XYZ file of C-alpha atoms in Angstrom:
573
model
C -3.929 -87.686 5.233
C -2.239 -85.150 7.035
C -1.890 -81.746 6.009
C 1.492 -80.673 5.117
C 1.387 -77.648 5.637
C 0.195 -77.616 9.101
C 3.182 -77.916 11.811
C 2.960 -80.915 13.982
C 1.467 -80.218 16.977
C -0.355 -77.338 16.143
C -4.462 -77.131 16.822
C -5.903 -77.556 13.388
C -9.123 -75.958 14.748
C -6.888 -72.917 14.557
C -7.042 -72.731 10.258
C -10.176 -71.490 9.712
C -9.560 -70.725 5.565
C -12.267 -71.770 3.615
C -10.729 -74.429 1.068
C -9.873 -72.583 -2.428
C -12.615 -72.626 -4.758
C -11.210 -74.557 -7.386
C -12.935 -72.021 -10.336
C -10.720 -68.996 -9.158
C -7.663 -67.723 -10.659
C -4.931 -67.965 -8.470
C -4.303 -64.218 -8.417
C -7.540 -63.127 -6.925
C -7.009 -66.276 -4.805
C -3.951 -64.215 -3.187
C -6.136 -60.935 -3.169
C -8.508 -62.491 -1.202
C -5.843 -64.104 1.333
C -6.242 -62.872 5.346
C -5.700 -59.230 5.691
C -6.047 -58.426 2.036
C -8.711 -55.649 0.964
C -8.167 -54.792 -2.779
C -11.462 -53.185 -3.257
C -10.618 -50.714 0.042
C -7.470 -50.019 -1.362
C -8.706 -48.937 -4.732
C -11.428 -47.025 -2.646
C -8.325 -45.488 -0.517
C -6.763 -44.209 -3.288
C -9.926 -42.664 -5.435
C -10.305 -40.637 -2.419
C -6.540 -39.423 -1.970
C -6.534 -38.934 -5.701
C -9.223 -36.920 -5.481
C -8.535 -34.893 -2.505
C -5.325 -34.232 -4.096
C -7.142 -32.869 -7.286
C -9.369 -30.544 -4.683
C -6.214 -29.061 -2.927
C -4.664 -27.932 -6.100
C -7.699 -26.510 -7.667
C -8.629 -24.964 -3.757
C -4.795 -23.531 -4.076
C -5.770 -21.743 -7.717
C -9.031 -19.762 -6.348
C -7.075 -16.542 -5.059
C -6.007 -15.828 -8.664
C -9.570 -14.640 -9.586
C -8.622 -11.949 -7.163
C -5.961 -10.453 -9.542
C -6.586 -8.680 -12.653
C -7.910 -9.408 -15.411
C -10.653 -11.220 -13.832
C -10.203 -8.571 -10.820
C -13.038 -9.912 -8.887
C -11.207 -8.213 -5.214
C -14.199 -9.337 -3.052
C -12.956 -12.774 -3.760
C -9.688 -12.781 -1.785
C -11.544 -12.522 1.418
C -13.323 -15.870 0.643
C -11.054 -17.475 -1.706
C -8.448 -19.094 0.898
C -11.435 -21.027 2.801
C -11.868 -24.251 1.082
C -8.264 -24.660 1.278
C -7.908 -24.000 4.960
C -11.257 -26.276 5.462
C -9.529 -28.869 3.623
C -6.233 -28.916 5.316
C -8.286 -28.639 8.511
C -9.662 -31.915 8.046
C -6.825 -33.563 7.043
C -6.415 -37.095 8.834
C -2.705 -36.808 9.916
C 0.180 -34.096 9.752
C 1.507 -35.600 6.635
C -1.537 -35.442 4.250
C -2.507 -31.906 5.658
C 1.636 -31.192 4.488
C 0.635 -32.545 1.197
C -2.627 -30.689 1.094
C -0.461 -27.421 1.779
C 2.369 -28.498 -1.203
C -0.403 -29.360 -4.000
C -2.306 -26.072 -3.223
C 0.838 -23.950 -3.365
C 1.179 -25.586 -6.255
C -2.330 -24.729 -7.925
C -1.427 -21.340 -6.298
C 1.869 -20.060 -8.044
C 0.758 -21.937 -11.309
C -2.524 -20.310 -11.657
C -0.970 -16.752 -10.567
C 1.835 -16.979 -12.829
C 0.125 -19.065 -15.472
C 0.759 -16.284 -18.423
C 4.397 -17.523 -18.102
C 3.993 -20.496 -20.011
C 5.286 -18.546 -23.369
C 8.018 -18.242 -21.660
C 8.615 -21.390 -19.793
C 6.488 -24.048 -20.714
C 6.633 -26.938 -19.193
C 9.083 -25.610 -16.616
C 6.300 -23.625 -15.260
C 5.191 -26.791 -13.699
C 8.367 -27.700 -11.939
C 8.964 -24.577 -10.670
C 5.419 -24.215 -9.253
C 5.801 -27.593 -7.249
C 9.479 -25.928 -5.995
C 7.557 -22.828 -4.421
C 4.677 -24.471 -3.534
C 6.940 -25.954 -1.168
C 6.752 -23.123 1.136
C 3.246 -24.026 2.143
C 4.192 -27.099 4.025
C 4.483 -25.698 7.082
C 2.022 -23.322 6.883
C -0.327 -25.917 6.065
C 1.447 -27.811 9.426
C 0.028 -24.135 11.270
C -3.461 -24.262 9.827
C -4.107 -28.278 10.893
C -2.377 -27.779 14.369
C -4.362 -24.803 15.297
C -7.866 -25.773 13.345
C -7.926 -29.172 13.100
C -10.065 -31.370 14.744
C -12.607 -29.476 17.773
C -10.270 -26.522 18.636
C -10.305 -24.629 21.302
C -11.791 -21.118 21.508
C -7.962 -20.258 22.731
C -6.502 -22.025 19.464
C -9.108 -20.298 16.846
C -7.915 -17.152 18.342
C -4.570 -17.542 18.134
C -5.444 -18.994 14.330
C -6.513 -15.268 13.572
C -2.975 -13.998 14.120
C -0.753 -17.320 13.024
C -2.338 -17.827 9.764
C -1.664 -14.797 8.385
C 1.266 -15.015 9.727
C 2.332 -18.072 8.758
C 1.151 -16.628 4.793
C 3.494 -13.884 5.063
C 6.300 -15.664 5.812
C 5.611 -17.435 2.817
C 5.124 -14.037 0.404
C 8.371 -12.752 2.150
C 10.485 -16.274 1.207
C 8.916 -15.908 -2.528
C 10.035 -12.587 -2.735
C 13.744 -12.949 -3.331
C 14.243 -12.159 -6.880
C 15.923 -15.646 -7.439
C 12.451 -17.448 -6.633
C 10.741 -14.931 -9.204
C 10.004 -12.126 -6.861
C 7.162 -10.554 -5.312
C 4.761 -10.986 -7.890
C 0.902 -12.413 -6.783
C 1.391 -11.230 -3.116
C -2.248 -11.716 -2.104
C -2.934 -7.875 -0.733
C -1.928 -6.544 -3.989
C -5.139 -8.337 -5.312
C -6.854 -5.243 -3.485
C -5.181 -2.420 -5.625
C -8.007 -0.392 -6.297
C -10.122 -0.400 -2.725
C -9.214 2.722 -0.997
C -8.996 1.219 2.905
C -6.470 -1.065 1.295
C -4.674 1.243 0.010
C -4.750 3.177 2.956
C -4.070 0.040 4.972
C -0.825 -0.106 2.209
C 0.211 3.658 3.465
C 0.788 2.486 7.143
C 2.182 -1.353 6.399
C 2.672 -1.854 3.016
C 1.246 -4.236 1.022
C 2.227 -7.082 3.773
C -0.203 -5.346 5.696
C -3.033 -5.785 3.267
C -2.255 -9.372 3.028
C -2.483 -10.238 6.536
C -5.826 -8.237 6.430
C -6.898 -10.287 3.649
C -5.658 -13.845 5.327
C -7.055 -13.202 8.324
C -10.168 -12.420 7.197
C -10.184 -15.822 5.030
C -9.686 -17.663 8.387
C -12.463 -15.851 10.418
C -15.147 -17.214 7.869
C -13.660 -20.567 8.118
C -14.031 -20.592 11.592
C -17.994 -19.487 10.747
C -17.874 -22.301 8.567
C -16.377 -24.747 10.286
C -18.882 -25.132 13.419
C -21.165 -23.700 16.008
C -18.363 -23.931 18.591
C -16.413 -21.568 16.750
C -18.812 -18.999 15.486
C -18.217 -16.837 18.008
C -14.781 -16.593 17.639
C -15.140 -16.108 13.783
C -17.084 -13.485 14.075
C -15.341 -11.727 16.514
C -12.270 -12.450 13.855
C -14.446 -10.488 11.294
C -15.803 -7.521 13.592
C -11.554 -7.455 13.781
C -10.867 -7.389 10.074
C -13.704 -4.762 9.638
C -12.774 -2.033 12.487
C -9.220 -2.069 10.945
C -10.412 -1.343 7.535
C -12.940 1.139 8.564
C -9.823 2.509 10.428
C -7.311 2.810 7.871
C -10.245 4.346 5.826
C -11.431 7.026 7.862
C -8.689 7.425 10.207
C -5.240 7.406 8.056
C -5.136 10.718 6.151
C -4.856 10.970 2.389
C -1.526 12.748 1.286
C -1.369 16.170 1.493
C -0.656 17.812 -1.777
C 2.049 20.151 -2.342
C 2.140 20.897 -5.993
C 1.698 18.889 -9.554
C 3.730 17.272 -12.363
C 2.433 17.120 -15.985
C 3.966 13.910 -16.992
C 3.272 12.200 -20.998
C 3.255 8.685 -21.166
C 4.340 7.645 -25.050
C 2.940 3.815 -25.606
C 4.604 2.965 -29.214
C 2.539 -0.534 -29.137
C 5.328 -1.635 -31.607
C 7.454 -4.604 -30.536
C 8.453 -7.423 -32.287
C 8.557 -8.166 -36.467
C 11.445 -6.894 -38.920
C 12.941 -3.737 -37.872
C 11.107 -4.078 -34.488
C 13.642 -1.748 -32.347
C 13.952 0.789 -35.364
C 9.853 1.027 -35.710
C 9.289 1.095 -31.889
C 11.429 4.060 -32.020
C 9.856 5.850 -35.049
C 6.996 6.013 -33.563
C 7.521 6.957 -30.044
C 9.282 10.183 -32.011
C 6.048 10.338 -33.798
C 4.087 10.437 -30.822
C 6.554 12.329 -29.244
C 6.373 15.290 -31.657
C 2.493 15.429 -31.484
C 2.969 16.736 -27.392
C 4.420 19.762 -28.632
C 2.825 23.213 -27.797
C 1.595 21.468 -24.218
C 2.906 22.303 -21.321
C 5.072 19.345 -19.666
C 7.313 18.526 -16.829
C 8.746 14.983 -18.436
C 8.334 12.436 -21.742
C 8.498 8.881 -20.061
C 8.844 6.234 -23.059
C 8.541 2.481 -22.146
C 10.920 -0.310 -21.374
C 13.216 -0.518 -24.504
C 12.216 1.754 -26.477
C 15.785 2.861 -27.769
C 17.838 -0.205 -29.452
C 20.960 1.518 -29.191
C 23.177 3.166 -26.610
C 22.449 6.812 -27.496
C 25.915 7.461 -25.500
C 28.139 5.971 -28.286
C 25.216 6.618 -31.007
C 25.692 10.332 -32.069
C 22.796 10.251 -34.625
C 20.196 8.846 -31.963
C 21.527 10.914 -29.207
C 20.957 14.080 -31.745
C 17.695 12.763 -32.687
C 16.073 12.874 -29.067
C 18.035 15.785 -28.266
C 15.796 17.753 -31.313
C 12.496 15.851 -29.479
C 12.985 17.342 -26.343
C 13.732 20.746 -27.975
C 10.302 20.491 -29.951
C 8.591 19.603 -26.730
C 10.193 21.702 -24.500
C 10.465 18.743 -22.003
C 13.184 16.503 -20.826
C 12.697 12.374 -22.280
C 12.917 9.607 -19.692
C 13.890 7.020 -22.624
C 15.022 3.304 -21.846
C 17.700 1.575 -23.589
C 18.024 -2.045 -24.032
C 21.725 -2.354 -25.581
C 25.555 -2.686 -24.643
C 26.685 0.119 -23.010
C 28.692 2.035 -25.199
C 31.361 2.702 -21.975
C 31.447 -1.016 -20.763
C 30.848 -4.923 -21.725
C 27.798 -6.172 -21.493
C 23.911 -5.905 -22.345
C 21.938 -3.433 -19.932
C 18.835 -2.148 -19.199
C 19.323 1.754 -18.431
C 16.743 4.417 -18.142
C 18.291 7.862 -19.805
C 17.574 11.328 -19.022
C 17.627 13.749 -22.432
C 17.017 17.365 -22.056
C 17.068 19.520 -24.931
C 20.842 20.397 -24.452
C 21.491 16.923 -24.903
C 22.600 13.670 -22.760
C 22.324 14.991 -19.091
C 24.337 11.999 -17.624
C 21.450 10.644 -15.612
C 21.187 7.003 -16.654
C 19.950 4.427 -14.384
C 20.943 0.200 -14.553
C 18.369 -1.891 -13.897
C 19.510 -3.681 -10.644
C 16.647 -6.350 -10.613
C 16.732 -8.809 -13.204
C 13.830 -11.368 -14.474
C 15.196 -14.904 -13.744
C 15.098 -17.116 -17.531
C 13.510 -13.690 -18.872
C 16.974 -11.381 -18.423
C 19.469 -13.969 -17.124
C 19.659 -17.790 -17.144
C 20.427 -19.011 -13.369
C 23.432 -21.288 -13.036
C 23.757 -20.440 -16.659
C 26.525 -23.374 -17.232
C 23.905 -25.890 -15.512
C 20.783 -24.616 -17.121
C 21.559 -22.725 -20.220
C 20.237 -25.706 -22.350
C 16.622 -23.833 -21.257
C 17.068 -21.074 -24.117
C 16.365 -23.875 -26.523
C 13.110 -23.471 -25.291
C 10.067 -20.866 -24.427
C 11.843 -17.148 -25.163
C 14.519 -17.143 -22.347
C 17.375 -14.497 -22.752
C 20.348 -15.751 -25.066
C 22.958 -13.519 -23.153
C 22.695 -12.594 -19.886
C 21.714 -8.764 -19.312
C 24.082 -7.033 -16.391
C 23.057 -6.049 -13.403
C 23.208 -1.827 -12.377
C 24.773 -1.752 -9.167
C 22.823 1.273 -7.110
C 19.621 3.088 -7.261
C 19.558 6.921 -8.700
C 18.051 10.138 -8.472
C 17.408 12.311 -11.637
C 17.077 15.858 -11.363
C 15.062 17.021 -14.487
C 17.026 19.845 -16.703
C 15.766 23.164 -17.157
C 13.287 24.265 -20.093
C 12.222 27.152 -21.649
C 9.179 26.300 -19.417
C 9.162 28.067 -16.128
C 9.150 25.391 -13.464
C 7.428 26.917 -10.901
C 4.374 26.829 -12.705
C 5.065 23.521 -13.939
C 4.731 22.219 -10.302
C 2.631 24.806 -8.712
C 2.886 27.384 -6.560
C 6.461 27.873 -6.522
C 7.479 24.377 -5.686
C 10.659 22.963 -7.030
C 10.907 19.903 -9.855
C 10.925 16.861 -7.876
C 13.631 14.271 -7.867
C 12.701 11.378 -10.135
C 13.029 7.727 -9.143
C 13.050 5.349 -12.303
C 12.469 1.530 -11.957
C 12.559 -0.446 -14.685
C 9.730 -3.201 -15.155
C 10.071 -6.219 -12.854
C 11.306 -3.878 -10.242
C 8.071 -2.106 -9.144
C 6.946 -5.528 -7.539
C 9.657 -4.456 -4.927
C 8.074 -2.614 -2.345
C 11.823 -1.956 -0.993
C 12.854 -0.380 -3.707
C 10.332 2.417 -4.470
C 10.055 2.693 -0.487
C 14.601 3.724 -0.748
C 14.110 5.787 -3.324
C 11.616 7.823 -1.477
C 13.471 7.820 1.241
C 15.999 9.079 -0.327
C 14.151 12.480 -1.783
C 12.052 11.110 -5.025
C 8.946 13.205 -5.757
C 7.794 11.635 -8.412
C 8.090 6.846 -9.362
C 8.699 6.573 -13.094
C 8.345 2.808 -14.187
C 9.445 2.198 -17.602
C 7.709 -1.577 -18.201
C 7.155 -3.895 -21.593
C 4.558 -6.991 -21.253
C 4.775 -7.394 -24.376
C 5.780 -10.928 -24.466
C 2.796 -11.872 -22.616
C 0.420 -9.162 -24.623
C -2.713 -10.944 -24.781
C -2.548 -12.228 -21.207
C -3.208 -11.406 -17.688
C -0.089 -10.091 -17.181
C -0.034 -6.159 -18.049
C -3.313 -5.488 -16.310
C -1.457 -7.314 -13.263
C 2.143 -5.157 -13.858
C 0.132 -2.243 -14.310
C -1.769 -2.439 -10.504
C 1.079 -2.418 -8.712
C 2.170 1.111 -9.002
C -1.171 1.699 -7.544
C 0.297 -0.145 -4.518
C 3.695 1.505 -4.512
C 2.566 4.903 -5.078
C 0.214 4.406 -1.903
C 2.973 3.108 0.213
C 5.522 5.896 -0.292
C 2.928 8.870 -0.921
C 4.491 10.000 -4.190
C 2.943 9.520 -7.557
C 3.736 7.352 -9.916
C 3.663 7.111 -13.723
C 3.483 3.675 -15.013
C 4.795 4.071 -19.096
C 4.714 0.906 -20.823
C 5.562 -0.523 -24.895
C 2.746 -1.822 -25.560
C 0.532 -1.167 -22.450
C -0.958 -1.182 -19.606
C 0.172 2.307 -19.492
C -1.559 3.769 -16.241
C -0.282 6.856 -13.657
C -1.172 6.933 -9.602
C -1.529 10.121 -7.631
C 0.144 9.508 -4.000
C -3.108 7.808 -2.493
C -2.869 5.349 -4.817
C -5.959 6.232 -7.017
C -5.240 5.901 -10.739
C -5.495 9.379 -12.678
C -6.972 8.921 -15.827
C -8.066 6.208 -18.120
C -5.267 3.733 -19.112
C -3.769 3.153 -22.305
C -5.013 -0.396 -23.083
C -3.215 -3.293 -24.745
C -4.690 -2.625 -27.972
C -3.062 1.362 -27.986
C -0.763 3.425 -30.182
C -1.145 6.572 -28.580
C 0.116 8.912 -25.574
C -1.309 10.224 -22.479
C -0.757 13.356 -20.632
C -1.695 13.089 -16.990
C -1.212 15.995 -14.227
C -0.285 14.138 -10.904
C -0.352 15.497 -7.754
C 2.867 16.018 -6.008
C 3.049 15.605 -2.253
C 5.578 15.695 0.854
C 4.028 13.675 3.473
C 5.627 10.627 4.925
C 3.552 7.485 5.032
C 4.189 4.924 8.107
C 5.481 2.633 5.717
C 8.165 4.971 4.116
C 9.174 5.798 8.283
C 8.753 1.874 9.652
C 9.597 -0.237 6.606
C 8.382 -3.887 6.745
C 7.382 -4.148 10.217
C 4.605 -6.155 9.577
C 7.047 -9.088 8.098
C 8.998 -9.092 11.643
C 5.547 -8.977 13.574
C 5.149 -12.196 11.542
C 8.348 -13.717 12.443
C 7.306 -13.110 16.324
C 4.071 -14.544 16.035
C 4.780 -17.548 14.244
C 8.012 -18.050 16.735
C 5.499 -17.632 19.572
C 3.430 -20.442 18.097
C 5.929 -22.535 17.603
C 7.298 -22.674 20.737
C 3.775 -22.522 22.320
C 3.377 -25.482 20.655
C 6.562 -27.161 21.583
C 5.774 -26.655 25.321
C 2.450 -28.456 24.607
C 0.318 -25.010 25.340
C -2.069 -25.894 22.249
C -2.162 -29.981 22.965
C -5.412 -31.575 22.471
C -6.273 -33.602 25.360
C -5.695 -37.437 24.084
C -8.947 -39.523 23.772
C -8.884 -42.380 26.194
C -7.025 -45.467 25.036
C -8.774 -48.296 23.728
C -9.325 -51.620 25.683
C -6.792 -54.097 24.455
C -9.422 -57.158 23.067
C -9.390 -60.358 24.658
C -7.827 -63.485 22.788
C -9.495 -66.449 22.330
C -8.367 -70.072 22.293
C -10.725 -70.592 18.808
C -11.759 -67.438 16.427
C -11.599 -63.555 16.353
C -11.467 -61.752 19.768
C -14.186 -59.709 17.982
C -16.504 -62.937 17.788
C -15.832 -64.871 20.192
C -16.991 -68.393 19.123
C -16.901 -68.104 15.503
């Protein structure tokens, strides 16, 4: 009997299908139809899934780098699995998804001591940034992958760090969270870095750091291209021996004696009231010691001393006892406008001096909700801010009142008090912003800071390293006073000066910091190493476009001859 379902006409030699074993279900019947490979396709995805798993936990290595774990020597290796991995990646698309999950791994592991704050959010806003490493991880397969050229590995040296700081300079608006876990700051306490951070600021360090990364994946990746990563390292190596030895430390041109008053009071009944009973206890035990400035920590006053009489009196009498003005920081409404803000406040022992500095920076969720009317349903959640603080609208110098102390020798030799330039917090991750104030005539960086959400995390040991960073950029000291610690100071190398008060501190800290005049390359050039960046990856990119970096194509394949009867594979059968 004829087969139905065989057209009329057609050669039946032509249906090879074995007849259906009649003790098979009919669904693995249809899995085992022409073309069909279930068990490859399960294989398939095993692999993908597990790649996938391998680029985010590649993506989380560089936070090792950072404090607490502080392990610096790891940032120069840390980036090479990931770049091996995206290097290998079959097509453009899976090295673009190699790139995304790593970012991922990246900004969650970095900022992973926000999850008090944010919870599950963190993970939604980690996959947003890690985003930005798409195309980066598009750079680092089109320059690396497959057998490149000795031409492409060079230019792989220059593009990939490039490419990175793009991606730190994107991050670093304050809307995306700021410039928090940019990779050279990992390097806070190795002087050629900071030297390094003196002529190019931290972007400097970071492309130091990248580039470095990509040399020993070049070692890594084959013989071919061992020459070119170690010339990549003998690179990396004469610049930091460079910026060591050859960039000069500050010169110093007098000292500040600066207290640091670390309450490590914050939260429970009464929290604002205690916090400030105890900075005035602390407070009172400086006097009879010779000091320039009292720097308290980030909202340490719960109450705008300006429309407070009693409070205002009560620091006024602290700074009489000490003989020294207080750098105090109020977290209230201003007593002259609407509003919540953040303002650092000068008192002298005449009183209110009128120096009072807004915060201008805010922490996004932390200090304001974004798109408040959208998102506001987040403060049911984590500890985001219930009203939005306001923003301070310019940066400000403070000129310190006078004492009974005689200032000359309170800076040495004659020299006159220096200008202060208060941040507040969040804003010493800005290297702009310490780098103005400088620029504008600050002596001395005053950060007034509170981790104290995040207490037992990574977080103030990390908040606390960047004024080493900022102080080394601009050349001016920096005293880092916090709530409940890291409390730390900087002289203008960026070396600290003294022990730090720890998390687990009540106490205060007088520190004598150099003072010094010099201006570093970064304070005269700014961020040039950002728009170097911007040239190089622009250059690569059109490079590219005009087919400059092409692999030659391998030969195409013979088309395979058809057959009358079977596979053109076996002919025959």
């Amino acid at each position: 009997m004829r087969n139905p379902f065989v057209r009329r006409g057609q050669n039946r030699d032509q249906d090879q299908s074995p007849p259906p074993d009649p003790d098979q279900a009919p669904d693995q019947d249809q899995d085992r139809a022409p073309g069909r490979d279930p068990g490859g396709r399960t294989r398939r995805r095993r692999r993908a899934l597990a790649r996938s798993l391998l680029a985010v936990g590649c993506g989380a290595l560089p936070a090792l780098a950072f404090p607490a774990p502080g392990l610096w020597w790891w940032a120069y290796l840390a980036l090479v699995p990931w770049l091996l991995l995206i290097r290998t990646a079959p097509g453009a698309g899976r090295a673009a998804l190699d790139g995304w999950l790593g970012g991922i791994g990246f900004v969650f592991a970095v900022h992973h001591w926000l999850l008090p704050s944010l919870h599950v959010f963190l993970l939604p806003l980690s996959a947003l940034l890690g985003l930005l490493w798409l195309p980066w991880a598009w750079l680092v397969r089109s320059l690396l992958g497959g057998a490149p050229s000795a031409l492409r590995a060079a230019v792989a040296l220059v593009a990939v760090p490039s490419g990175w700081l793009l991606i730190e300079l994107v991050r670093s608006w304050e809307g995306l969270g700021g410039p928090w876990g940019l990779l050279g700051a990992s390097q806070w306490q190795v002087p050629a870095a900071l030297r390094l951070a003196s002529v190019g600021g931290v972007w400097l360090v970071t492309a130091l750091v990248v580039a470095a990364n990509t040399a020993v994946a070049l070692l890594v990746a084959g013989p071919g291209l061992r020459t070119v990563g170690v010339a990549g390292l003998a690179g990396c190596a004469l610049v930091a021996g460079t910026a060591a030895w050859g960039v000069g430390a500050p010169r110093v041109s007098g000292t500040v004696r600066v207290a640091l008053v670390q309450p490590g009071v914050f939260d429970g009944a009464g929290g604002a009231e205690r916090r400030f009973e105890r900075a005035e206890e602390l407070t009172r035990s400086l006097a009879g010691q010779r000091l320039d400035l009292v720097v308290w920590g980030e909202s340490g006053v719960g109450a705008d001393p300006a429309g407070r009489p009693d409070l205002a009196a009560r620091l006024t009498a602290l700074s009489r006892e000490v003989d020294a003005p207080l750098l105090v920081n109020v977290d209230a409404r201003r007593a002259d406008r609407p509003g919540i803000f953040k303002s650092a406040v000068l008192v002298g022992p005449a009183g209110l001096t009128g120096e009072r500095y807004d915060k201008m920076r805010l922490v996004p969720f932390g200090e304001y909700i974004p798109a408040r009317g959208v998102l506001g349903w987040v403060t049911s959640f984590g500890k985001a801010a219930d009203e939005d603080r306001r923003r301070g609208t310019t940066p400000v110098l403070m000129r310190l009142p006078a004492t009974g102390a005689d200032s000359g020798e309170a800076t040495g030799a004659g020299a006159p008090e220096p200008l202060i330039g208060p941040l507040i917090c969040f804003e010493s991750a800005f290297p702009d912003m310490s780098r103005n104030l400088v620029r504008d005539g600050a002596g001395l960086l005053v950060v007034q800071s509170s981790t104290s959400t995040f207490q037992e995390s990574w977080a103030p040991a990390q908040h606390a390293s960047l004024a080493a960073l900022r102080a080394a950029e601009t050349g001016r000291p920096v005293a880092h006073a916090t709530l409940t610690g890291v409390s730390a100071a900087y002289g203008p190398d960026g070396r600290r000066i003294g022990p730090v008060l720890g998390t687990d501190a009540s106490a205060v800290a007088v520190r004598e910091l150099p003072l010094s005049d010099t201006t570093t390359g970064y304070v005269r050039w700014g961020d040039w190493p950002l728009y170097g960046a911007l040239a190089v990856v622009g250059a690569v990119c059109a490079a590219e476009g005009a087919g400059a970096f092409r692999r030659p194509e391998s030969a195409p394949r013979a088309r395979r001859a058809r057959t009358a009867r079977g596979s053109a594979g076996r002919p025959g059968h």
